[in-house]
Amino acid sequence: MNKSASVVIIGGGISGCAIAYNLAKKGVKDVIIIEKEYLSSGATGRCGAGIRMQWGTEMNCRLAKYSVEFFETANEVLEYAGDVEFKQGGYLIIAATEKEVAQFQKNIKLQNSLGIPSRYITPQEAKEIVPHMDETQILGAAFNPKDGHLNPFHTTQAYADAAVRLGVEIMKYTEVTGIKVENGKIAGVQTDKGYISTPVVVNAAGGHAQIISEMVGVKLPLYSERHQILVTEAVEPMQGPMFMSFSQNIYCQQTPHGSFIMGRGDPTEPRDLRVTSSWEFLEEMAKTCIRFLPPLKDIRMVRQWAGLYNMSPDAQPIYGPVKDVEGFFLACGYSGHGFMFGPVTGVVVSESILGEEHTIPVDALSYDRFEKGELILEPSVV
Amino acid sequence: MIKTDIVVIGGGPAGICAAINAASSGAKVLLLDRDSQLGGQLIKQTHMFFGSQKQHASVRGIDIPGILVKEMEEYKDNIQIMLDATVLGIYEDGVLTIEKNDDYIKIKPKGIIVATGASEKFPAFPNNDLPGIYGAGAVQTLMNVYGVSPGKSVFMVGAGNIGLIVSYQLVQAGVEVKGVICRGPRYGGYAVHASKLKRIGVPIMPGHRVIHAHGKDKLERITLIKLDENKKEISGTEFDIETDVLCISTGLTPLGELLWQMGCEMKFIREFSGHVPVRNEELETTVPGVFVAGDVAGIEEASSAMVEGRLAGLCCAKKLGFTNPEYSSLKEDYLQQLHDLRSGPVGDGIRKGLAKIVV
Ligand SMILES: Cc1cc2nc3c(=O)[nH]c(=O)nc-3n(C[C@H](O)[C@H](O)[C@H](O)COP(=O)(O)OP(=O)(O)OC[C@H]3O[C@@H](n4cnc5c(N)ncnc54)[C@H](O)[C@@H]3O)c2cc1C
Ligand SMILES: Cc1cc2nc3c(=O)[nH]c(=O)nc-3n(C[C@H](O)[C@H](O)[C@H](O)COP(=O)(O)OP(=O)(O)OC[C@H]3O[C@@H](n4cnc5c(N)ncnc54)[C@H](O)[C@@H]3O)c2cc1C
């Protein structure tokens, strides 16, 4: 089965589907998404799916704000038959150290100046928002009622359905095994189901992005690392916001369905592509969760799993073209927060491909920032 | 963290036999079951078993665990039994996590024998979760283990051996069985079971499917439709039957989650009703030190489950350095028994399945 396309997108996660939708909306024909398994089988379907506007740099605040505003009307804009389940219950980010108190107060000033309604609150106020928390464990908290979380499967499906209606083809269970470059230009993509000739390839392969890039001889400064997460049985709604802490290493949300989803990182995690689970995670997660949210000790967990963070040197995504290979575009390196940037990804990468000016300020996220040494200093990453 | 030589997961006929043979070879064994008694499926089977003498044919299913447990007592120094203990997970470092009476326990064995049996398949139709709709296993458990009648009238979906046997047992227990349907043009179980039912006037209705369940708070009525010889629905042939219990007996599928989690190579084998692990003749999976036995290795019968258990126990122990003095002759005997059980036309499917999965 050989065919041709105008753009081939590698990866059927939130990034690939959002890019395909935006390209098709702009009238691009013959866009193909290639996904080696099923939609959302990568980090997207494994993630915490939280979105926060509480960032420490102006750019990230703006990108997140753009995404929140999009998610607020995503069901209508994408004409989705289901529901992306955007629960806008806020993000409550606890301050457990003096350093965090100072940082959050600084961040909030910046956020407020950009129209983000975050505020610094006392432990007492935090307890009013999350009544089952142990407020004696914290010094204060940052709260933004407009943050929240979504259902990542529905969100991706919403983009995919809209893209397909606009003519995009999605090839599932198809793996890219090679990319053909001729005279410094993309010529086509080899898959296990046949060859597709195309002048444009988008690398939206999540934790496998560095492997895809090597197929065109580009060595990206990226690595992947396992992050684990679990889900509990469903209980009555009791927690509005995403509860999180940078220093204490926890995020925990309650889905509209009633299940709690929570995760934490492990600083000793090796750099590789494993997505297996460990019992150590369960134990550490349970301890951390019960310390801050004691009543959750009575809830049963039903499942644990893991996904890959695709880490870049400054923990920021890489968007746009690669100088040395004409027609090769990047949408990777999200470093653990690429779900919330999905709407931005879709817009800016489609603009890059069409040579249009960016409508959202992401020039600082181009690949050549590493060459120039212009890394982004975002203080508020997990 | 508990340390032991071999953990056997599942205390059905396969697991008990595996524990016996591993222990008799000299290994320390921990036998786990999530139920509060040993026996697996057998504890609810009041009928006489078929098969050959060696595998306790003509004994009632419920009496077999007792015989096996007695045999196990000979090796009690080597066997520890832990009941009400559900294995939740097996991790890449070989650690098992267990929930027992709300306690969380970790075990690190050197070898693992998975004998978790099977779970029931459940067809999809609107309202299939109404109270009053049961799996055949639940009906059997209620009736034969707890002495509780599932309802006044039962309609049975599925005419394999389990559907036929459970229908007959229901009638014996004084419950009205309104009919037994299956999709194909003929019932799937043995003729002995079917003719018993026919004799007492229970209609067996091949070529039907349930398409809807009705009821407000619990099941009141079902809608059936006729199927042609290709199992396609014939529109306009829908009709309703009143019943307060619908019993689903549409087959079992191997309960292989733990094997998936360990990373055993799994293959879909139609003849075994689901995904089963690739294994060698000794029942070792593609993950070294992890063995399987019984229904989890492919839906068969208690007779073969017991022999597989013995073989897996013997070979897993050998792998860890506990070689039974009679290893070679025992192994040969078990392989011969399995061969005999699977010969003849009834074993056709099993033999075909094995050809695809044993490496
Ligand atoms: C545990 C965890 C929690 C997270 N929590 C959050 C959060 O709360 N908020 C947030 O914003 N982000 C979060 N993230 C990060 C987020 O999940 C990712 O940044 C985002 O989903 C990336 O989406 P993507 O579409 O770029 O990549 P992916 O979703 O990984 O999609 C890439 C796809 O490419 C496919 N692929 C790879 N190689 C090939 C090939 N050779 N051929 C064909 N297809 C291929 C894969 O199968 C995969 O489906 C979390 C991540 C993890 C692991
Ligand atoms: C109605 C009926 C009639 C039958 N008639 C016959 C017959 O006449 N002759 C015959 O030979 N066979 C017959 N069988 C088949 C026979 O019962 C099964 O093939 C046999 O029981 C399979 O044995 P097993 O040990 O593999 O699994 P099971 O008997 O199913 O035992 C598995 C055990 O594993 C435990 N378990 C599962 N998961 C976990 C976990 N995660 N942690 C801890 N424990 C776990 C379960 O609690 C269970 O006790 C019949 C079956 C049925 C249902």
JSON list of N, CA and C in Angstrom, two decimals, chain A residues 148-197:
[
{"chain": "A", "resi": 148, "resn": "GLY", "atom": "N", "xyz": [-7.83, 23.77, 35.90]},
{"chain": "A", "resi": 148, "resn": "GLY", "atom": "CA", "xyz": [-8.66, 22.57, 36.04]},
{"chain": "A", "resi": 148, "resn": "GLY", "atom": "C", "xyz": [-8.05, 21.36, 35.35]},
{"chain": "A", "resi": 149, "resn": "HIS", "atom": "N", "xyz": [-8.90, 20.45, 34.96]},
{"chain": "A", "resi": 149, "resn": "HIS", "atom": "CA", "xyz": [-8.42, 19.27, 34.25]},
{"chain": "A", "resi": 149, "resn": "HIS", "atom": "C", "xyz": [-9.49, 18.74, 33.32]},
{"chain": "A", "resi": 150, "resn": "LEU", "atom": "N", "xyz": [-9.07, 17.91, 32.37]},
{"chain": "A", "resi": 150, "resn": "LEU", "atom": "CA", "xyz": [-9.98, 17.39, 31.35]},
{"chain": "A", "resi": 150, "resn": "LEU", "atom": "C", "xyz": [-9.85, 15.87, 31.27]},
{"chain": "A", "resi": 151, "resn": "ASN", "atom": "N", "xyz": [-10.68, 15.31, 30.42]},
{"chain": "A", "resi": 151, "resn": "ASN", "atom": "CA", "xyz": [-10.52, 13.89, 30.09]},
{"chain": "A", "resi": 151, "resn": "ASN", "atom": "C", "xyz": [-9.66, 13.83, 28.82]},
{"chain": "A", "resi": 152, "resn": "PRO", "atom": "N", "xyz": [-8.43, 13.31, 28.94]},
{"chain": "A", "resi": 152, "resn": "PRO", "atom": "CA", "xyz": [-7.51, 13.39, 27.80]},
{"chain": "A", "resi": 152, "resn": "PRO", "atom": "C", "xyz": [-7.95, 12.55, 26.60]},
{"chain": "A", "resi": 153, "resn": "PHE", "atom": "N", "xyz": [-8.66, 11.44, 26.86]},
{"chain": "A", "resi": 153, "resn": "PHE", "atom": "CA", "xyz": [-9.12, 10.61, 25.74]},
{"chain": "A", "resi": 153, "resn": "PHE", "atom": "C", "xyz": [-10.17, 11.36, 24.94]},
{"chain": "A", "resi": 154, "resn": "HIS", "atom": "N", "xyz": [-11.15, 11.95, 25.65]},
{"chain": "A", "resi": 154, "resn": "HIS", "atom": "CA", "xyz": [-12.20, 12.69, 24.94]},
{"chain": "A", "resi": 154, "resn": "HIS", "atom": "C", "xyz": [-11.63, 13.91, 24.23]},
{"chain": "A", "resi": 155, "resn": "THR", "atom": "N", "xyz": [-10.69, 14.59, 24.88]},
{"chain": "A", "resi": 155, "resn": "THR", "atom": "CA", "xyz": [-10.15, 15.80, 24.27]},
{"chain": "A", "resi": 155, "resn": "THR", "atom": "C", "xyz": [-9.44, 15.46, 22.95]},
{"chain": "A", "resi": 156, "resn": "THR", "atom": "N", "xyz": [-8.66, 14.40, 22.98]},
{"chain": "A", "resi": 156, "resn": "THR", "atom": "CA", "xyz": [-7.95, 13.98, 21.77]},
{"chain": "A", "resi": 156, "resn": "THR", "atom": "C", "xyz": [-8.94, 13.50, 20.71]},
{"chain": "A", "resi": 157, "resn": "GLN", "atom": "N", "xyz": [-9.93, 12.74, 21.16]},
{"chain": "A", "resi": 157, "resn": "GLN", "atom": "CA", "xyz": [-10.95, 12.24, 20.22]},
{"chain": "A", "resi": 157, "resn": "GLN", "atom": "C", "xyz": [-11.71, 13.40, 19.59]},
{"chain": "A", "resi": 158, "resn": "ALA", "atom": "N", "xyz": [-11.97, 14.44, 20.37]},
{"chain": "A", "resi": 158, "resn": "ALA", "atom": "CA", "xyz": [-12.69, 15.59, 19.85]},
{"chain": "A", "resi": 158, "resn": "ALA", "atom": "C", "xyz": [-11.91, 16.22, 18.69]},
{"chain": "A", "resi": 159, "resn": "TYR", "atom": "N", "xyz": [-10.60, 16.39, 18.89]},
{"chain": "A", "resi": 159, "resn": "TYR", "atom": "CA", "xyz": [-9.75, 16.91, 17.81]},
{"chain": "A", "resi": 159, "resn": "TYR", "atom": "C", "xyz": [-9.73, 15.94, 16.63]},
{"chain": "A", "resi": 160, "resn": "ALA", "atom": "N", "xyz": [-9.61, 14.66, 16.94]},
{"chain": "A", "resi": 160, "resn": "ALA", "atom": "CA", "xyz": [-9.48, 13.66, 15.86]},
{"chain": "A", "resi": 160, "resn": "ALA", "atom": "C", "xyz": [-10.76, 13.60, 15.04]},
{"chain": "A", "resi": 161, "resn": "ASP", "atom": "N", "xyz": [-11.90, 13.59, 15.71]},
{"chain": "A", "resi": 161, "resn": "ASP", "atom": "CA", "xyz": [-13.18, 13.53, 14.98]},
{"chain": "A", "resi": 161, "resn": "ASP", "atom": "C", "xyz": [-13.33, 14.75, 14.08]},
{"chain": "A", "resi": 162, "resn": "ALA", "atom": "N", "xyz": [-13.00, 15.92, 14.64]},
{"chain": "A", "resi": 162, "resn": "ALA", "atom": "CA", "xyz": [-13.13, 17.15, 13.84]},
{"chain": "A", "resi": 162, "resn": "ALA", "atom": "C", "xyz": [-12.17, 17.10, 12.66]},
{"chain": "A", "resi": 163, "resn": "ALA", "atom": "N", "xyz": [-10.97, 16.60, 12.90]},
{"chain": "A", "resi": 163, "resn": "ALA", "atom": "CA", "xyz": [-9.98, 16.51, 11.82]},
{"chain": "A", "resi": 163, "resn": "ALA", "atom": "C", "xyz": [-10.48, 15.57, 10.72]},
{"chain": "A", "resi": 164, "resn": "VAL", "atom": "N", "xyz": [-11.01, 14.43, 11.13]},
{"chain": "A", "resi": 164, "resn": "VAL", "atom": "CA", "xyz": [-11.49, 13.45, 10.14]},
{"chain": "A", "resi": 164, "resn": "VAL", "atom": "C", "xyz": [-12.64, 14.04, 9.33]},
{"chain": "A", "resi": 165, "resn": "ARG", "atom": "N", "xyz": [-13.53, 14.77, 9.99]},
{"chain": "A", "resi": 165, "resn": "ARG", "atom": "CA", "xyz": [-14.63, 15.40, 9.26]},
{"chain": "A", "resi": 165, "resn": "ARG", "atom": "C", "xyz": [-14.10, 16.37, 8.20]},
{"chain": "A", "resi": 166, "resn": "LEU", "atom": "N", "xyz": [-12.93, 16.96, 8.48]},
{"chain": "A", "resi": 166, "resn": "LEU", "atom": "CA", "xyz": [-12.34, 17.91, 7.52]},
{"chain": "A", "resi": 166, "resn": "LEU", "atom": "C", "xyz": [-11.42, 17.19, 6.53]},
{"chain": "A", "resi": 167, "resn": "GLY", "atom": "N", "xyz": [-11.43, 15.87, 6.55]},
{"chain": "A", "resi": 167, "resn": "GLY", "atom": "CA", "xyz": [-10.71, 15.13, 5.52]},
{"chain": "A", "resi": 167, "resn": "GLY", "atom": "C", "xyz": [-9.40, 14.49, 5.92]},
{"chain": "A", "resi": 168, "resn": "VAL", "atom": "N", "xyz": [-9.00, 14.64, 7.18]},
{"chain": "A", "resi": 168, "resn": "VAL", "atom": "CA", "xyz": [-7.74, 14.04, 7.62]},
{"chain": "A", "resi": 168, "resn": "VAL", "atom": "C", "xyz": [-7.90, 12.52, 7.70]},
{"chain": "A", "resi": 169, "resn": "GLU", "atom": "N", "xyz": [-6.83, 11.81, 7.33]},
{"chain": "A", "resi": 169, "resn": "GLU", "atom": "CA", "xyz": [-6.85, 10.35, 7.45]},
{"chain": "A", "resi": 169, "resn": "GLU", "atom": "C", "xyz": [-6.00, 9.94, 8.66]},
{"chain": "A", "resi": 170, "resn": "ILE", "atom": "N", "xyz": [-6.53, 9.05, 9.47]},
{"chain": "A", "resi": 170, "resn": "ILE", "atom": "CA", "xyz": [-5.76, 8.56, 10.61]},
{"chain": "A", "resi": 170, "resn": "ILE", "atom": "C", "xyz": [-5.46, 7.09, 10.40]},
{"chain": "A", "resi": 171, "resn": "MET", "atom": "N", "xyz": [-4.17, 6.78, 10.36]},
{"chain": "A", "resi": 171, "resn": "MET", "atom": "CA", "xyz": [-3.77, 5.38, 10.21]},
{"chain": "A", "resi": 171, "resn": "MET", "atom": "C", "xyz": [-3.32, 4.86, 11.56]},
{"chain": "A", "resi": 172, "resn": "LYS", "atom": "N", "xyz": [-4.16, 4.04, 12.17]},
{"chain": "A", "resi": 172, "resn": "LYS", "atom": "CA", "xyz": [-3.81, 3.49, 13.48]},
{"chain": "A", "resi": 172, "resn": "LYS", "atom": "C", "xyz": [-3.06, 2.19, 13.30]},
{"chain": "A", "resi": 173, "resn": "TYR", "atom": "N", "xyz": [-2.45, 1.72, 14.36]},
{"chain": "A", "resi": 173, "resn": "TYR", "atom": "CA", "xyz": [-1.68, 0.47, 14.32]},
{"chain": "A", "resi": 173, "resn": "TYR", "atom": "C", "xyz": [-0.73, 0.44, 13.13]},
{"chain": "A", "resi": 174, "resn": "THR", "atom": "N", "xyz": [-0.14, 1.59, 12.86]},
{"chain": "A", "resi": 174, "resn": "THR", "atom": "CA", "xyz": [0.83, 1.70, 11.78]},
{"chain": "A", "resi": 174, "resn": "THR", "atom": "C", "xyz": [2.07, 2.37, 12.37]},
{"chain": "A", "resi": 175, "resn": "GLU", "atom": "N", "xyz": [3.22, 1.76, 12.16]},
{"chain": "A", "resi": 175, "resn": "GLU", "atom": "CA", "xyz": [4.42, 2.29, 12.80]},
{"chain": "A", "resi": 175, "resn": "GLU", "atom": "C", "xyz": [5.36, 2.88, 11.76]},
{"chain": "A", "resi": 176, "resn": "VAL", "atom": "N", "xyz": [5.87, 4.07, 12.05]},
{"chain": "A", "resi": 176, "resn": "VAL", "atom": "CA", "xyz": [6.88, 4.67, 11.18]},
{"chain": "A", "resi": 176, "resn": "VAL", "atom": "C", "xyz": [8.21, 4.00, 11.48]},
{"chain": "A", "resi": 177, "resn": "THR", "atom": "N", "xyz": [8.83, 3.48, 10.44]},
{"chain": "A", "resi": 177, "resn": "THR", "atom": "CA", "xyz": [10.11, 2.78, 10.64]},
{"chain": "A", "resi": 177, "resn": "THR", "atom": "C", "xyz": [11.28, 3.53, 10.02]},
{"chain": "A", "resi": 178, "resn": "GLY", "atom": "N", "xyz": [10.99, 4.51, 9.18]},
{"chain": "A", "resi": 178, "resn": "GLY", "atom": "CA", "xyz": [12.07, 5.28, 8.57]},
{"chain": "A", "resi": 178, "resn": "GLY", "atom": "C", "xyz": [11.51, 6.51, 7.87]},
{"chain": "A", "resi": 179, "resn": "ILE", "atom": "N", "xyz": [12.39, 7.49, 7.67]},
{"chain": "A", "resi": 179, "resn": "ILE", "atom": "CA", "xyz": [11.98, 8.69, 6.95]},
{"chain": "A", "resi": 179, "resn": "ILE", "atom": "C", "xyz": [13.00, 8.94, 5.86]},
{"chain": "A", "resi": 180, "resn": "LYS", "atom": "N", "xyz": [12.50, 9.19, 4.66]},
{"chain": "A", "resi": 180, "resn": "LYS", "atom": "CA", "xyz": [13.42, 9.36, 3.54]},
{"chain": "A", "resi": 180, "resn": "LYS", "atom": "C", "xyz": [13.70, 10.86, 3.31]},
{"chain": "A", "resi": 181, "resn": "VAL", "atom": "N", "xyz": [14.98, 11.18, 3.26]},
{"chain": "A", "resi": 181, "resn": "VAL", "atom": "CA", "xyz": [15.39, 12.57, 3.01]},
{"chain": "A", "resi": 181, "resn": "VAL", "atom": "C", "xyz": [16.20, 12.57, 1.71]},
{"chain": "A", "resi": 182, "resn": "GLU", "atom": "N", "xyz": [15.84, 13.50, 0.80]},
{"chain": "A", "resi": 182, "resn": "GLU", "atom": "CA", "xyz": [16.60, 13.61, -0.46]},
{"chain": "A", "resi": 182, "resn": "GLU", "atom": "C", "xyz": [17.09, 15.03, -0.60]},
{"chain": "A", "resi": 183, "resn": "ASN", "atom": "N", "xyz": [18.38, 15.21, -0.80]},
{"chain": "A", "resi": 183, "resn": "ASN", "atom": "CA", "xyz": [18.98, 16.54, -0.94]},
{"chain": "A", "resi": 183, "resn": "ASN", "atom": "C", "xyz": [18.55, 17.48, 0.18]},
{"chain": "A", "resi": 184, "resn": "GLY", "atom": "N", "xyz": [18.58, 16.98, 1.40]},
{"chain": "A", "resi": 184, "resn": "GLY", "atom": "CA", "xyz": [18.25, 17.84, 2.53]},
{"chain": "A", "resi": 184, "resn": "GLY", "atom": "C", "xyz": [16.76, 18.13, 2.66]},
{"chain": "A", "resi": 185, "resn": "LYS", "atom": "N", "xyz": [15.93, 17.43, 1.87]},
{"chain": "A", "resi": 185, "resn": "LYS", "atom": "CA", "xyz": [14.48, 17.67, 1.96]},
{"chain": "A", "resi": 185, "resn": "LYS", "atom": "C", "xyz": [13.75, 16.37, 2.28]},
{"chain": "A", "resi": 186, "resn": "ILE", "atom": "N", "xyz": [12.68, 16.49, 3.06]},
{"chain": "A", "resi": 186, "resn": "ILE", "atom": "CA", "xyz": [11.85, 15.32, 3.35]},
{"chain": "A", "resi": 186, "resn": "ILE", "atom": "C", "xyz": [11.25, 14.80, 2.04]},
{"chain": "A", "resi": 187, "resn": "ALA", "atom": "N", "xyz": [11.32, 13.46, 1.84]},
{"chain": "A", "resi": 187, "resn": "ALA", "atom": "CA", "xyz": [10.74, 12.88, 0.63]},
{"chain": "A", "resi": 187, "resn": "ALA", "atom": "C", "xyz": [9.60, 11.92, 0.95]},
{"chain": "A", "resi": 188, "resn": "GLY", "atom": "N", "xyz": [9.67, 11.27, 2.08]},
{"chain": "A", "resi": 188, "resn": "GLY", "atom": "CA", "xyz": [8.59, 10.33, 2.38]},
{"chain": "A", "resi": 188, "resn": "GLY", "atom": "C", "xyz": [8.82, 9.61, 3.69]},
{"chain": "A", "resi": 189, "resn": "VAL", "atom": "N", "xyz": [7.81, 8.82, 4.04]},
{"chain": "A", "resi": 189, "resn": "VAL", "atom": "CA", "xyz": [7.83, 8.11, 5.31]},
{"chain": "A", "resi": 189, "resn": "VAL", "atom": "C", "xyz": [7.62, 6.62, 5.06]},
{"chain": "A", "resi": 190, "resn": "GLN", "atom": "N", "xyz": [8.49, 5.82, 5.64]},
{"chain": "A", "resi": 190, "resn": "GLN", "atom": "CA", "xyz": [8.32, 4.37, 5.52]},
{"chain": "A", "resi": 190, "resn": "GLN", "atom": "C", "xyz": [7.58, 3.87, 6.75]},
{"chain": "A", "resi": 191, "resn": "THR", "atom": "N", "xyz": [6.51, 3.10, 6.54]},
{"chain": "A", "resi": 191, "resn": "THR", "atom": "CA", "xyz": [5.80, 2.51, 7.68]},
{"chain": "A", "resi": 191, "resn": "THR", "atom": "C", "xyz": [5.79, 1.00, 7.50]},
{"chain": "A", "resi": 192, "resn": "ASP", "atom": "N", "xyz": [5.35, 0.31, 8.54]},
{"chain": "A", "resi": 192, "resn": "ASP", "atom": "CA", "xyz": [5.25, -1.15, 8.43]},
{"chain": "A", "resi": 192, "resn": "ASP", "atom": "C", "xyz": [4.09, -1.56, 7.53]},
{"chain": "A", "resi": 193, "resn": "LYS", "atom": "N", "xyz": [3.29, -0.57, 7.08]},
{"chain": "A", "resi": 193, "resn": "LYS", "atom": "CA", "xyz": [2.19, -0.91, 6.18]},
{"chain": "A", "resi": 193, "resn": "LYS", "atom": "C", "xyz": [2.42, -0.32, 4.79]},
{"chain": "A", "resi": 194, "resn": "GLY", "atom": "N", "xyz": [3.60, 0.22, 4.53]},
{"chain": "A", "resi": 194, "resn": "GLY", "atom": "CA", "xyz": [3.87, 0.76, 3.20]},
{"chain": "A", "resi": 194, "resn": "GLY", "atom": "C", "xyz": [4.54, 2.12, 3.25]},
{"chain": "A", "resi": 195, "resn": "TYR", "atom": "N", "xyz": [4.81, 2.67, 2.06]},
{"chain": "A", "resi": 195, "resn": "TYR", "atom": "CA", "xyz": [5.55, 3.92, 1.95]},
{"chain": "A", "resi": 195, "resn": "TYR", "atom": "C", "xyz": [4.58, 5.06, 1.61]},
{"chain": "A", "resi": 196, "resn": "ILE", "atom": "N", "xyz": [4.81, 6.22, 2.20]},
{"chain": "A", "resi": 196, "resn": "ILE", "atom": "CA", "xyz": [3.99, 7.39, 1.91]},
{"chain": "A", "resi": 196, "resn": "ILE", "atom": "C", "xyz": [4.93, 8.51, 1.47]},
{"chain": "A", "resi": 197, "resn": "SER", "atom": "N", "xyz": [4.77, 8.97, 0.25]},
{"chain": "A", "resi": 197, "resn": "SER", "atom": "CA", "xyz": [5.62, 10.09, -0.15]},
{"chain": "A", "resi": 197, "resn": "SER", "atom": "C", "xyz": [4.97, 11.39, 0.32]}
]
